[in-house]
PDB file of C-alpha atoms and ligand atoms in Angstrom:
ATOM      1  CA  MET A  19       7.202   2.440  33.620  1.00 88.00           C
ATOM      2  CA  GLN A  20       9.616   1.949  30.860  1.00 97.00           C
ATOM      3  CA  ARG A  21       8.528   0.787  27.538  1.00 98.00           C
ATOM      4  CA  ILE A  22       9.879  -2.010  25.431  1.00 98.00           C
ATOM      5  CA  GLU A  23       8.868  -2.007  21.573  1.00 98.00           C
ATOM      6  CA  ILE A  24       8.675  -5.349  20.036  1.00 99.00           C
ATOM      7  CA  LEU A  25       8.719  -5.080  16.390  1.00 99.00           C
ATOM      8  CA  ASN A  26       8.022  -7.747  13.860  1.00 99.00           C
ATOM      9  CA  GLY A  27       8.550  -7.769  10.066  1.00 98.00           C
ATOM     10  CA  PRO A  28       6.866  -9.176   6.958  1.00 98.00           C
ATOM     11  CA  ASN A  29       4.499 -12.312   7.064  1.00 98.00           C
ATOM     12  CA  LEU A  30       4.863 -12.722  11.010  1.00 98.00           C
ATOM     13  CA  ASN A  31       0.956 -11.873  10.813  1.00 98.00           C
ATOM     14  CA  LEU A  32       0.740 -15.342   9.752  1.00 97.00           C
ATOM     15  CA  LEU A  33       2.286 -16.866  12.775  1.00 97.00           C
ATOM     16  CA  GLY A  34       0.422 -19.750  14.292  1.00 95.00           C
ATOM     17  CA  LYS A  35      -1.767 -19.907  11.087  1.00 94.00           C
ATOM     18  CA  ARG A  36       0.719 -21.352   8.470  1.00 89.00           C
ATOM     19  CA  GLN A  37       3.843 -23.251   8.563  1.00 90.00           C
ATOM     20  CA  PRO A  38       3.570 -24.737  12.225  1.00 92.00           C
ATOM     21  CA  GLU A  39       6.351 -27.073  11.656  1.00 92.00           C
ATOM     22  CA  ILE A  40       8.731 -24.180  11.485  1.00 90.00           C
ATOM     23  CA  TYR A  41       7.067 -21.575  13.486  1.00 91.00           C
ATOM     24  CA  GLY A  42       4.902 -23.370  15.899  1.00 92.00           C
ATOM     25  CA  HIS A  43       1.210 -22.941  16.759  1.00 95.00           C
ATOM     26  CA  ALA A  44       1.238 -19.775  18.805  1.00 97.00           C
ATOM     27  CA  THR A  45      -0.083 -16.466  17.105  1.00 98.00           C
ATOM     28  CA  LEU A  46       1.395 -12.977  17.366  1.00 98.00           C
ATOM     29  CA  ASP A  47      -1.496 -12.100  19.772  1.00 98.00           C
ATOM     30  CA  ASP A  48      -0.470 -14.873  22.152  1.00 98.00           C
ATOM     31  CA  VAL A  49       3.211 -13.452  22.021  1.00 98.00           C
ATOM     32  CA  ALA A  50       1.858  -9.936  22.720  1.00 98.00           C
ATOM     33  CA  ARG A  51      -0.089 -11.458  25.871  1.00 98.00           C
ATOM     34  CA  ALA A  52       2.612 -13.629  27.143  1.00 98.00           C
ATOM     35  CA  CYS A  53       5.249 -10.658  26.841  1.00 98.00           C
ATOM     36  CA  ALA A  54       2.950  -8.034  28.278  1.00 98.00           C
ATOM     37  CA  GLU A  55       2.366 -10.406  31.408  1.00 98.00           C
ATOM     38  CA  LEU A  56       6.066 -11.066  31.852  1.00 98.00           C
ATOM     39  CA  GLY A  57       6.956  -7.465  31.245  1.00 98.00           C
ATOM     40  CA  GLN A  58       4.418  -6.253  33.965  1.00 98.00           C
ATOM     41  CA  ARG A  59       6.012  -8.809  36.524  1.00 98.00           C
ATOM     42  CA  HIS A  60       9.392  -7.204  35.829  1.00 97.00           C
ATOM     43  CA  GLY A  61       8.541  -3.563  35.800  1.00 96.00           C
ATOM     44  CA  VAL A  62       8.282  -2.835  31.999  1.00 98.00           C
ATOM     45  CA  GLU A  63       5.555  -2.251  29.553  1.00 98.00           C
ATOM     46  CA  THR A  64       5.646  -3.980  26.304  1.00 98.00           C
ATOM     47  CA  VAL A  65       4.091  -2.976  22.817  1.00 98.00           C
ATOM     48  CA  LEU A  66       3.978  -5.441  20.038  1.00 98.00           C
ATOM     49  CA  ARG A  67       3.610  -4.432  16.555  1.00 98.00           C
ATOM     50  CA  GLN A  68       3.728  -6.150  13.253  1.00 98.00           C
ATOM     51  CA  SER A  69       4.273  -4.501   9.658  1.00 98.00           C
ATOM     52  CA  ASN A  70       4.703  -6.064   6.195  1.00 98.00           C
ATOM     53  CA  ARG A  71       6.103  -2.711   5.112  1.00 98.00           C
ATOM     54  CA  GLU A  72       9.812  -1.761   5.652  1.00 98.00           C
ATOM     55  CA  TYR A  73       8.997   1.991   5.801  1.00 98.00           C
ATOM     56  CA  GLU A  74       6.470   1.349   8.611  1.00 98.00           C
ATOM     57  CA  LEU A  75       9.075  -0.693  10.550  1.00 99.00           C
ATOM     58  CA  ILE A  76      11.654   2.293  10.244  1.00 98.00           C
ATOM     59  CA  ASP A  77       9.117   4.896  11.302  1.00 98.00           C
ATOM     60  CA  TRP A  78       8.361   2.941  14.492  1.00 98.00           C
ATOM     61  CA  ILE A  79      12.062   2.715  15.214  1.00 98.00           C
ATOM     62  CA  HIS A  80      12.277   6.484  14.758  1.00 98.00           C
ATOM     63  CA  GLU A  81       9.428   6.780  17.223  1.00 98.00           C
ATOM     64  CA  ALA A  82      11.074   4.531  19.604  1.00 98.00           C
ATOM     65  CA  ARG A  83      13.936   7.053  20.073  1.00 98.00           C
ATOM     66  CA  GLU A  84      11.566   9.036  21.968  1.00 97.00           C
ATOM     67  CA  ALA A  85       9.309   6.609  23.346  1.00 97.00           C
ATOM     68  CA  ALA A  86      10.927   3.520  24.250  1.00 98.00           C
ATOM     69  CA  ALA A  87      13.884   2.303  26.343  1.00 98.00           C
ATOM     70  CA  GLY A  88      14.709  -0.804  24.265  1.00 98.00           C
ATOM     71  CA  ILE A  89      13.797  -2.305  20.890  1.00 98.00           C
ATOM     72  CA  VAL A  90      13.024  -6.124  20.535  1.00 99.00           C
ATOM     73  CA  ILE A  91      12.907  -6.946  16.808  1.00 99.00           C
ATOM     74  CA  ASN A  92      12.095  -9.872  14.609  1.00 98.00           C
ATOM     75  CA  PRO A  93      12.943  -8.298  11.159  1.00 99.00           C
ATOM     76  CA  ALA A  94      11.800 -11.371   9.536  1.00 98.00           C
ATOM     77  CA  ALA A  95      12.988 -11.421   5.975  1.00 98.00           C
ATOM     78  CA  PHE A  96      14.346  -7.849   6.123  1.00 99.00           C
ATOM     79  CA  THR A  97      16.944  -9.245   8.388  1.00 98.00           C
ATOM     80  CA  HIS A  98      18.897 -10.579   5.578  1.00 98.00           C
ATOM     81  CA  THR A  99      18.166  -7.745   3.103  1.00 98.00           C
ATOM     82  CA  SER A 100      17.813  -4.401   4.823  1.00 98.00           C
ATOM     83  CA  VAL A 101      20.428  -1.870   5.262  1.00 98.00           C
ATOM     84  CA  ALA A 102      17.758   0.570   5.866  1.00 98.00           C
ATOM     85  CA  LEU A 103      16.474  -1.149   8.996  1.00 98.00           C
ATOM     86  CA  LEU A 104      20.061  -1.444  10.259  1.00 98.00           C
ATOM     87  CA  ASP A 105      20.516   2.387   9.689  1.00 98.00           C
ATOM     88  CA  ALA A 106      17.393   3.084  11.676  1.00 98.00           C
ATOM     89  CA  LEU A 107      18.364   1.035  14.677  1.00 98.00           C
ATOM     90  CA  ASN A 108      21.768   2.718  14.643  1.00 98.00           C
ATOM     91  CA  ALA A 109      20.143   5.888  15.384  1.00 98.00           C
ATOM     92  CA  PHE A 110      18.338   4.295  18.297  1.00 98.00           C
ATOM     93  CA  GLU A 111      20.555   4.700  21.413  1.00 97.00           C
ATOM     94  CA  GLY A 112      19.009   2.036  23.835  1.00 97.00           C
ATOM     95  CA  PRO A 113      19.634  -1.490  23.709  1.00 98.00           C
ATOM     96  CA  VAL A 114      18.468  -3.531  20.810  1.00 98.00           C
ATOM     97  CA  ILE A 115      17.559  -7.384  21.005  1.00 98.00           C
ATOM     98  CA  GLU A 116      17.028  -9.438  17.833  1.00 99.00           C
ATOM     99  CA  VAL A 117      14.864 -12.454  17.836  1.00 98.00           C
ATOM    100  CA  HIS A 118      14.217 -15.248  15.474  1.00 98.00           C
ATOM    101  CA  ILE A 119      11.690 -18.065  16.071  1.00 97.00           C
ATOM    102  CA  SER A 120      13.576 -20.414  14.062  1.00 97.00           C
ATOM    103  CA  ASN A 121      17.337 -21.328  14.126  1.00 98.00           C
ATOM    104  CA  ILE A 122      18.421 -19.273  11.149  1.00 98.00           C
ATOM    105  CA  HIS A 123      21.783 -20.852  11.147  1.00 98.00           C
ATOM    106  CA  LYS A 124      20.312 -24.176  10.631  1.00 97.00           C
ATOM    107  CA  ARG A 125      18.453 -23.107   7.484  1.00 97.00           C
ATOM    108  CA  GLU A 126      19.369 -21.910   3.989  1.00 98.00           C
ATOM    109  CA  SER A 127      22.557 -20.111   3.823  1.00 98.00           C
ATOM    110  CA  PHE A 128      20.935 -16.900   2.458  1.00 98.00           C
ATOM    111  CA  ARG A 129      19.399 -16.677   6.164  1.00 98.00           C
ATOM    112  CA  HIS A 130      22.820 -16.948   7.913  1.00 98.00           C
ATOM    113  CA  HIS A 131      23.609 -13.472   7.283  1.00 98.00           C
ATOM    114  CA  SER A 132      21.819 -10.438   9.287  1.00 98.00           C
ATOM    115  CA  TYR A 133      22.345  -6.822   8.774  1.00 98.00           C
ATOM    116  CA  VAL A 134      20.561  -6.342  12.045  1.00 98.00           C
ATOM    117  CA  SER A 135      23.075  -8.289  14.154  1.00 98.00           C
ATOM    118  CA  LEU A 136      25.590  -5.512  13.085  1.00 98.00           C
ATOM    119  CA  ARG A 137      23.582  -3.356  15.652  1.00 98.00           C
ATOM    120  CA  ALA A 138      22.011  -5.983  18.012  1.00 98.00           C
ATOM    121  CA  ASP A 139      23.177  -6.016  21.543  1.00 98.00           C
ATOM    122  CA  GLY A 140      21.938  -9.564  21.886  1.00 98.00           C
ATOM    123  CA  VAL A 141      20.664 -12.375  19.317  1.00 98.00           C
ATOM    124  CA  ILE A 142      18.143 -14.863  20.163  1.00 98.00           C
ATOM    125  CA  ALA A 143      17.366 -17.768  17.521  1.00 98.00           C
ATOM    126  CA  GLY A 144      15.787 -21.133  17.495  1.00 98.00           C
ATOM    127  CA  CYS A 145      14.037 -20.851  20.740  1.00 97.00           C
ATOM    128  CA  GLY A 146      10.536 -20.662  19.096  1.00 97.00           C
ATOM    129  CA  VAL A 147       8.219 -17.846  20.171  1.00 97.00           C
ATOM    130  CA  GLN A 148       9.702 -18.380  23.932  1.00 98.00           C
ATOM    131  CA  GLY A 149      12.685 -16.293  22.400  1.00 98.00           C
ATOM    132  CA  TYR A 150      10.234 -13.092  22.591  1.00 98.00           C
ATOM    133  CA  GLU A 151       9.943 -13.693  26.448  1.00 98.00           C
ATOM    134  CA  LEU A 152      13.671 -14.411  26.927  1.00 98.00           C
ATOM    135  CA  ALA A 153      14.281 -11.282  24.924  1.00 98.00           C
ATOM    136  CA  VAL A 154      11.872  -9.341  27.335  1.00 98.00           C
ATOM    137  CA  LEU A 155      13.501 -10.674  30.564  1.00 98.00           C
ATOM    138  CA  ARG A 156      17.045  -9.574  29.106  1.00 98.00           C
ATOM    139  CA  MET A 157      15.916  -6.068  28.166  1.00 98.00           C
ATOM    140  CA  ALA A 158      14.238  -5.687  31.625  1.00 98.00           C
ATOM    141  CA  ARG A 159      17.542  -6.499  33.205  1.00 97.00           C
ATOM    142  CA  LEU A 160      19.321  -4.217  30.766  1.00 97.00           C
ATOM    143  CA  ILE A 161      16.910  -1.479  31.456  1.00 96.00           C
ATOM    144  CA  ALA A 162      17.240  -1.743  35.198  1.00 95.00           C
ATOM    145  CA  ALA A 163      20.893  -1.716  35.046  1.00 95.00           C
ATOM    146  CA  GLY A 164      20.682   1.793  33.093  1.00 86.00           C
TER     147      GLY A 164
HETATM  148  O1  CA2 B  29      12.914 -17.509  12.334  1.00 74.08           O
HETATM  149  C1  CA2 B  29      12.396 -16.214  12.322  1.00 74.08           C
HETATM  150  O2  CA2 B  29      11.842 -15.726  13.074  1.00 74.08           O
HETATM  151  C2  CA2 B  29      12.430 -15.648  11.001  1.00 74.08           C
HETATM  152  O3  CA2 B  29      12.887 -14.211  11.202  1.00 74.08           O
HETATM  153  C3  CA2 B  29      11.143 -15.623  10.448  1.00 74.08           C
HETATM  154  C4  CA2 B  29      11.097 -15.202   9.027  1.00 74.08           C
HETATM  155  C5  CA2 B  29      12.348 -15.776   8.118  1.00 74.08           C
HETATM  156  O4  CA2 B  29      12.420 -14.841   6.632  1.00 74.08           O
HETATM  157  C6  CA2 B  29      13.662 -15.405   8.862  1.00 74.08           C
HETATM  158  O5  CA2 B  29      14.525 -15.935   7.936  1.00 74.08           O
HETATM  159  C7  CA2 B  29      13.703 -16.062  10.082  1.00 74.08           C
HETATM  160  C8  CA2 B  29       9.999 -15.423   8.107  1.00 74.08           C
HETATM  161  C9  CA2 B  29       8.574 -15.020   8.776  1.00 74.08           C
HETATM  162  C10 CA2 B  29       7.351 -15.737   8.097  1.00 74.08           C
HETATM  163  O6  CA2 B  29       6.619 -16.034   9.155  1.00 74.08           O
HETATM  164  C11 CA2 B  29       5.567 -16.883   8.996  1.00 74.08           C
HETATM  165  C12 CA2 B  29       4.917 -17.464   9.931  1.00 74.08           C
HETATM  166  C13 CA2 B  29       3.890 -18.197  10.050  1.00 74.08           C
HETATM  167  C14 CA2 B  29       3.692 -18.763   8.579  1.00 74.08           C
HETATM  168  C15 CA2 B  29       4.329 -18.106   7.356  1.00 74.08           C
HETATM  169  C16 CA2 B  29       5.255 -17.310   7.569  1.00 74.08           C
END
């Protein structure tokens, strides 16, 4: 079975525990479960990870070069700052889908620019945590199409 890495950046470990008015009530464990079930129904394995450290996300992207068919990534605040994450994703050959729980274009202007979007094959924003499931569905389709 092909594997999809679902990578999450800083502070997303707080999902479902703080600021529910912006990010909702579901936790990252809930997201991991929902994506794994959906992935299984569509013939892909999902692995969800979160880190508050930029270098760890970069290392996971490097590992994905050998281990994963696609990357779903919510880089959180690194979206708006990290050329290093963009460089790492540029070295990954499979499809990349960027997810944001909130609609970053409806928020402060510093959230409107994404370095990761320069590499992403698709971007989902403002669909809440359902965005992760939408990304898994899209990824399963892209992987099946080769
Ligand atoms: O909307 C998104 O998914 C974001 O990537 C979330 C980031 C933010 O910096 C981006 O601009 C948009 C923030 C993640 C922080 O997550 C929290 C979740 C619950 C409570 C506190 C923080």
